[in-house]
Amino acid sequence: MKRPFSLSPRLQAVADLVPPGVRLADVGTDHGRLPVWLVQHGRVDRAICSDLRPAPLSRARALAARWDVSDKISFRLCDGLSDIPAQEAEVVTIAGMGGETIADILHASRWTGEAGHRYILQPMSGTDGLRRYLSASGLAVFQEVLVPEGETLYVILLAEPGEMKPLTEGEIWVGRQSRGMESPLRGRYLEQELQRLRRAVIGLERSQRPEDAEKRKWYELAAWEIGNMKKEWDSWQQ
Ligand SMILES: C[S@@+](CC[C@H](N)C(=O)[O-])C[C@H]1O[C@@H](n2cnc3c(N)ncnc32)[C@H](O)[C@@H]1O
């Protein structure tokens, strides 16, 4: 008997953000759990699984075969979106990679700035760099979702082609906040990122390199802004 197959909280949160019935491309699919689960549960009719390397793509093929959805999934061995035409990907999920790799994948594609696509991005690190890229690239972040898994708080960014007011230095680290936004974990996230920045500032204070002095100033500015955002957020919760 096959064991029922469920997603981790991180991937389940990504799955829950995929609108029903869309044409989906999952880039860097590895095991293929996200697209296989979405097809198996009838959330999407078809999906593309893509990966840069053959071994992960074989894992995705095996999982799709195991759950009898191979005929509904197309497999592409390619770098990022390079073998995925625009019309086949209304929604693109890119999860479980560094923010810099995700930014590189979006940047390399010819069609990511065209209307009619949504990007659900879940960086494991470098979220600040990804926000910085999106802020300058014509992709507007319209929602951020925080997902706890064990001790870790993962961030999911939802973006679509469009203009976004440039992010401030603090917002690059923690995203934009607005009164009334639904985000029960935001207070914890602000505190976590503030502590991370403060630790980075202490590290940079020990450095003799001139470029680190410059970097430290930006980090201090970001930390100061996030401190103010935290006060604002706490006042909204009363
Ligand atoms: C850690 S796995 C993430 C798997 C899954 N998306 C998740 O979130 O659990 C990252 C996968 O991305 C793939 N990858 C890395 N760079 C890529 C690129 N430029 N284009 C496509 N796939 C890439 C790797 O081969 C690997 O299988």
Short mmCIF file of C-alpha atoms and ligand atoms in Angstrom, two decimals:
data_model
loop_
_atom_site.label_atom_id
_atom_site.label_comp_id
_atom_site.label_asym_id
_atom_site.label_seq_id
_atom_site.Cartn_x
_atom_site.Cartn_y
_atom_site.Cartn_z
CA MET A 1 0.00 0.00 0.00
CA LYS A 2 1.24 3.52 -0.85
CA ARG A 3 1.86 5.77 2.10
CA PRO A 4 -0.21 8.98 1.84
CA PHE A 5 1.94 11.80 0.60
CA SER A 6 1.89 15.18 2.27
CA LEU A 7 3.92 18.37 1.94
CA SER A 8 6.12 20.04 4.52
CA PRO A 9 4.55 23.22 6.02
CA ARG A 10 6.86 25.31 3.80
CA LEU A 11 5.82 23.61 0.56
CA GLN A 12 2.18 23.36 1.68
CA ALA A 13 2.13 27.14 2.13
CA VAL A 14 3.51 27.57 -1.40
CA ALA A 15 0.90 25.10 -2.73
CA ASP A 16 -1.91 26.99 -0.98
CA LEU A 17 -0.89 30.20 -2.77
CA VAL A 18 -1.24 28.65 -6.25
CA PRO A 19 -4.60 29.77 -7.69
CA PRO A 20 -6.76 26.84 -8.83
CA GLY A 21 -6.68 25.79 -12.46
CA VAL A 22 -3.62 27.78 -13.57
CA ARG A 23 -0.87 26.57 -15.91
CA LEU A 24 1.98 26.00 -13.47
CA ALA A 25 5.74 25.73 -13.89
CA ASP A 26 7.79 24.64 -10.88
CA VAL A 27 11.42 25.63 -11.43
CA GLY A 28 14.08 23.75 -9.45
CA THR A 29 11.52 21.07 -8.70
CA ASP A 30 13.99 18.43 -7.37
CA HIS A 31 11.73 15.70 -5.85
CA GLY A 32 8.72 17.21 -7.66
CA ARG A 33 6.54 17.04 -4.56
CA LEU A 34 4.89 20.43 -5.08
CA PRO A 35 3.63 19.96 -8.68
CA VAL A 36 2.78 16.28 -8.15
CA TRP A 37 0.74 17.15 -5.05
CA LEU A 38 -1.06 19.99 -6.85
CA VAL A 39 -2.01 17.76 -9.81
CA GLN A 40 -2.89 14.81 -7.61
CA HIS A 41 -5.26 17.00 -5.56
CA GLY A 42 -6.88 18.51 -8.67
CA ARG A 43 -5.65 22.03 -7.82
CA VAL A 44 -4.10 22.31 -11.30
CA ASP A 45 -4.83 20.19 -14.37
CA ARG A 46 -1.29 20.15 -15.70
CA ALA A 47 2.16 21.28 -14.56
CA ILE A 48 5.73 21.59 -15.72
CA CYS A 49 8.53 20.26 -13.53
CA SER A 50 11.92 21.70 -14.43
CA ASP A 51 15.38 21.27 -13.01
CA LEU A 52 18.92 22.06 -14.01
CA ARG A 53 20.16 18.56 -13.25
CA PRO A 54 19.06 15.13 -14.51
CA ALA A 55 19.08 13.33 -11.13
CA PRO A 56 16.49 15.60 -9.45
CA LEU A 57 14.30 15.52 -12.55
CA SER A 58 14.40 11.69 -12.44
CA ARG A 59 13.18 11.86 -8.85
CA ALA A 60 10.27 14.05 -9.95
CA ARG A 61 9.46 11.62 -12.81
CA ALA A 62 9.48 8.70 -10.36
CA LEU A 63 7.16 10.49 -7.93
CA ALA A 64 4.73 11.43 -10.72
CA ALA A 65 4.71 7.80 -11.93
CA ARG A 66 4.14 6.55 -8.40
CA TRP A 67 1.06 8.74 -8.07
CA ASP A 68 -0.22 8.08 -11.62
CA VAL A 69 -0.01 11.68 -12.79
CA SER A 70 2.82 11.36 -15.36
CA ASP A 71 0.46 12.14 -18.24
CA LYS A 72 -0.36 15.50 -16.67
CA ILE A 73 3.20 16.60 -16.00
CA SER A 74 5.81 17.72 -18.49
CA PHE A 75 9.47 17.44 -17.47
CA ARG A 76 12.10 19.91 -18.66
CA LEU A 77 15.82 19.61 -18.08
CA CYS A 78 16.87 23.25 -18.33
CA ASP A 79 18.39 26.25 -16.60
CA GLY A 80 15.63 28.30 -14.98
CA LEU A 81 12.88 29.24 -17.42
CA SER A 82 15.01 28.77 -20.54
CA ASP A 83 12.92 25.88 -21.94
CA ILE A 84 9.56 27.08 -20.65
CA PRO A 85 7.54 29.24 -23.06
CA ALA A 86 5.54 32.11 -21.56
CA GLN A 87 2.16 30.64 -22.53
CA GLU A 88 2.86 27.48 -20.52
CA ALA A 89 3.46 29.28 -17.24
CA GLU A 90 0.77 31.52 -15.80
CA VAL A 91 2.21 30.85 -12.37
CA VAL A 92 5.86 30.12 -11.72
CA THR A 93 6.94 28.65 -8.39
CA ILE A 94 10.61 28.80 -7.44
CA ALA A 95 11.18 27.41 -3.96
CA GLY A 96 14.01 26.15 -1.82
CA MET A 97 16.88 28.06 -3.49
CA GLY A 98 18.96 31.09 -2.55
CA GLY A 99 17.48 34.51 -3.33
CA GLU A 100 20.37 35.32 -5.65
CA THR A 101 19.74 32.21 -7.78
CA ILE A 102 16.03 33.03 -7.94
CA ALA A 103 16.86 36.60 -9.06
CA ASP A 104 19.28 35.23 -11.71
CA ILE A 105 16.58 32.89 -13.05
CA LEU A 106 14.02 35.70 -13.33
CA HIS A 107 16.58 38.05 -14.87
CA ALA A 108 17.69 35.54 -17.51
CA SER A 109 14.19 34.95 -18.86
CA ARG A 110 12.93 37.03 -21.80
CA TRP A 111 9.30 37.04 -20.70
CA THR A 112 9.21 37.45 -16.91
CA GLY A 113 8.23 41.13 -17.20
CA GLU A 114 5.25 40.42 -19.48
CA ALA A 115 1.72 40.75 -18.07
CA GLY A 116 -0.20 37.60 -17.16
CA HIS A 117 2.35 35.85 -14.98
CA ARG A 118 2.57 35.44 -11.24
CA TYR A 119 5.69 34.42 -9.35
CA ILE A 120 5.58 32.58 -6.05
CA LEU A 121 9.12 32.77 -4.70
CA GLN A 122 10.40 31.06 -1.57
CA PRO A 123 14.07 31.87 -0.93
CA MET A 124 16.02 29.90 1.69
CA SER A 125 18.51 32.75 2.12
CA GLY A 126 19.34 36.09 0.52
CA THR A 127 15.74 37.35 0.74
CA ASP A 128 17.08 40.92 0.99
CA GLY A 129 18.92 40.53 -2.33
CA LEU A 130 15.81 39.09 -3.97
CA ARG A 131 13.64 41.98 -2.73
CA ARG A 132 16.29 44.42 -3.98
CA TYR A 133 16.25 42.76 -7.40
CA LEU A 134 12.44 42.70 -7.62
CA SER A 135 12.20 46.31 -6.48
CA ALA A 136 14.39 47.38 -9.43
CA SER A 137 13.19 44.94 -12.08
CA GLY A 138 9.56 45.78 -12.86
CA LEU A 139 8.18 42.92 -10.77
CA ALA A 140 6.04 44.20 -7.92
CA VAL A 141 5.76 42.24 -4.67
CA PHE A 142 2.07 42.38 -3.71
CA GLN A 143 2.10 39.98 -0.76
CA GLU A 144 4.53 38.35 1.62
CA VAL A 145 3.67 35.25 3.63
CA LEU A 146 5.59 33.93 6.65
CA VAL A 147 5.60 30.19 7.35
CA PRO A 148 6.99 28.58 10.51
CA GLU A 149 8.61 25.17 10.20
CA GLY A 150 10.41 24.02 13.33
CA GLU A 151 12.52 26.94 14.50
CA THR A 152 12.70 28.49 11.04
CA LEU A 153 10.51 31.23 9.64
CA TYR A 154 10.34 30.99 5.86
CA VAL A 155 9.29 33.88 3.64
CA ILE A 156 7.23 33.54 0.47
CA LEU A 157 7.08 36.52 -1.90
CA LEU A 158 4.27 36.88 -4.43
CA ALA A 159 5.12 39.13 -7.35
CA GLU A 160 3.62 40.17 -10.66
CA PRO A 161 4.82 42.46 -13.44
CA GLY A 162 4.14 46.06 -12.40
CA GLU A 163 5.57 49.10 -10.74
CA MET A 164 6.34 49.10 -7.06
CA LYS A 165 7.31 52.12 -4.96
CA PRO A 166 11.06 51.59 -4.35
CA LEU A 167 11.76 49.77 -1.12
CA THR A 168 13.66 51.58 1.61
CA GLU A 169 16.80 50.00 3.09
CA GLY A 170 14.78 48.54 6.01
CA GLU A 171 12.05 47.27 3.69
CA ILE A 172 14.67 45.44 1.62
CA TRP A 173 15.27 43.32 4.76
CA VAL A 174 11.74 42.79 6.03
CA GLY A 175 9.36 43.81 3.24
CA ARG A 176 6.81 46.60 3.35
CA GLN A 177 4.26 46.74 6.14
CA SER A 178 0.89 48.41 6.18
CA ARG A 179 -1.80 48.80 8.76
CA GLY A 180 -4.38 46.02 8.61
CA MET A 181 -2.14 43.55 6.81
CA GLU A 182 -2.72 39.97 7.90
CA SER A 183 0.58 38.69 9.21
CA PRO A 184 0.45 37.13 12.68
CA LEU A 185 4.16 36.23 12.58
CA ARG A 186 5.43 39.63 11.50
CA GLY A 187 6.45 40.79 14.98
CA ARG A 188 8.64 37.68 15.34
CA TYR A 189 10.07 38.21 11.85
CA LEU A 190 10.95 41.87 12.53
CA GLU A 191 12.71 40.90 15.75
CA GLN A 192 14.58 38.04 14.05
CA GLU A 193 15.85 40.23 11.21
CA LEU A 194 16.75 43.05 13.59
CA GLN A 195 18.90 40.68 15.65
CA ARG A 196 20.50 39.31 12.47
CA LEU A 197 21.40 42.81 11.28
CA ARG A 198 22.77 43.79 14.69
CA ARG A 199 25.01 40.70 14.72
CA ALA A 200 26.19 41.57 11.19
CA VAL A 201 26.98 45.14 12.29
CA ILE A 202 29.08 43.83 15.20
CA GLY A 203 30.98 41.58 12.76
CA LEU A 204 31.59 44.47 10.36
CA GLU A 205 32.84 46.72 13.17
CA ARG A 206 35.83 44.37 13.50
CA SER A 207 36.69 44.57 9.83
CA GLN A 208 39.43 46.87 8.49
CA ARG A 209 38.19 46.81 4.89
CA PRO A 210 36.89 50.19 3.64
CA GLU A 211 33.98 48.56 1.77
CA ASP A 212 32.81 46.99 5.04
CA ALA A 213 32.60 50.43 6.67
CA GLU A 214 30.20 51.45 3.87
CA LYS A 215 28.24 48.24 4.23
CA ARG A 216 27.98 48.78 7.98
CA LYS A 217 26.36 52.18 7.44
CA TRP A 218 23.65 50.59 5.25
CA TYR A 219 23.07 47.83 7.80
CA GLU A 220 22.82 50.38 10.62
CA LEU A 221 20.31 52.39 8.62
CA ALA A 222 18.27 49.24 7.91
CA ALA A 223 18.38 48.24 11.61
CA TRP A 224 17.26 51.71 12.69
CA GLU A 225 14.34 51.60 10.25
CA ILE A 226 13.32 48.10 11.28
CA GLY A 227 13.41 49.17 14.96
CA ASN A 228 10.90 51.91 14.05
CA MET A 229 8.80 49.49 12.00
CA LYS A 230 8.70 47.15 15.00
CA LYS A 231 7.45 49.97 17.27
CA GLU A 232 4.82 50.88 14.66
CA TRP A 233 3.78 47.22 14.27
CA ASP A 234 3.51 46.73 18.06
CA SER A 235 1.39 49.89 18.38
CA TRP A 236 -1.01 48.56 15.72
CA GLN A 237 -1.50 45.32 17.68
CA GLN A 238 -2.84 47.11 20.81
C1 LIG B 1 16.97 22.45 -2.69
S1 LIG B 1 16.15 22.01 -4.14
C2 LIG B 1 14.54 22.66 -3.89
C3 LIG B 1 13.48 21.68 -4.26
C4 LIG B 1 12.04 22.17 -4.12
N1 LIG B 1 11.76 23.25 -5.03
C5 LIG B 1 11.75 22.57 -2.70
O1 LIG B 1 11.50 23.74 -2.45
O2 LIG B 1 11.74 21.69 -1.82
C6 LIG B 1 16.82 23.10 -5.36
C7 LIG B 1 16.73 22.53 -6.76
O3 LIG B 1 16.94 23.60 -7.66
C8 LIG B 1 17.70 23.13 -8.75
N2 LIG B 1 18.31 24.30 -9.41
C9 LIG B 1 19.33 25.07 -8.97
N3 LIG B 1 19.60 26.06 -9.85
C10 LIG B 1 18.71 25.91 -10.86
C11 LIG B 1 18.48 26.62 -12.07
N4 LIG B 1 19.23 27.68 -12.42
N5 LIG B 1 17.49 26.19 -12.88
C12 LIG B 1 16.74 25.11 -12.54
N6 LIG B 1 16.91 24.40 -11.41
C13 LIG B 1 17.89 24.80 -10.58
C14 LIG B 1 18.67 22.14 -8.14
O4 LIG B 1 19.15 21.23 -9.09
C15 LIG B 1 17.80 21.48 -7.06
O5 LIG B 1 17.19 20.31 -7.54
#
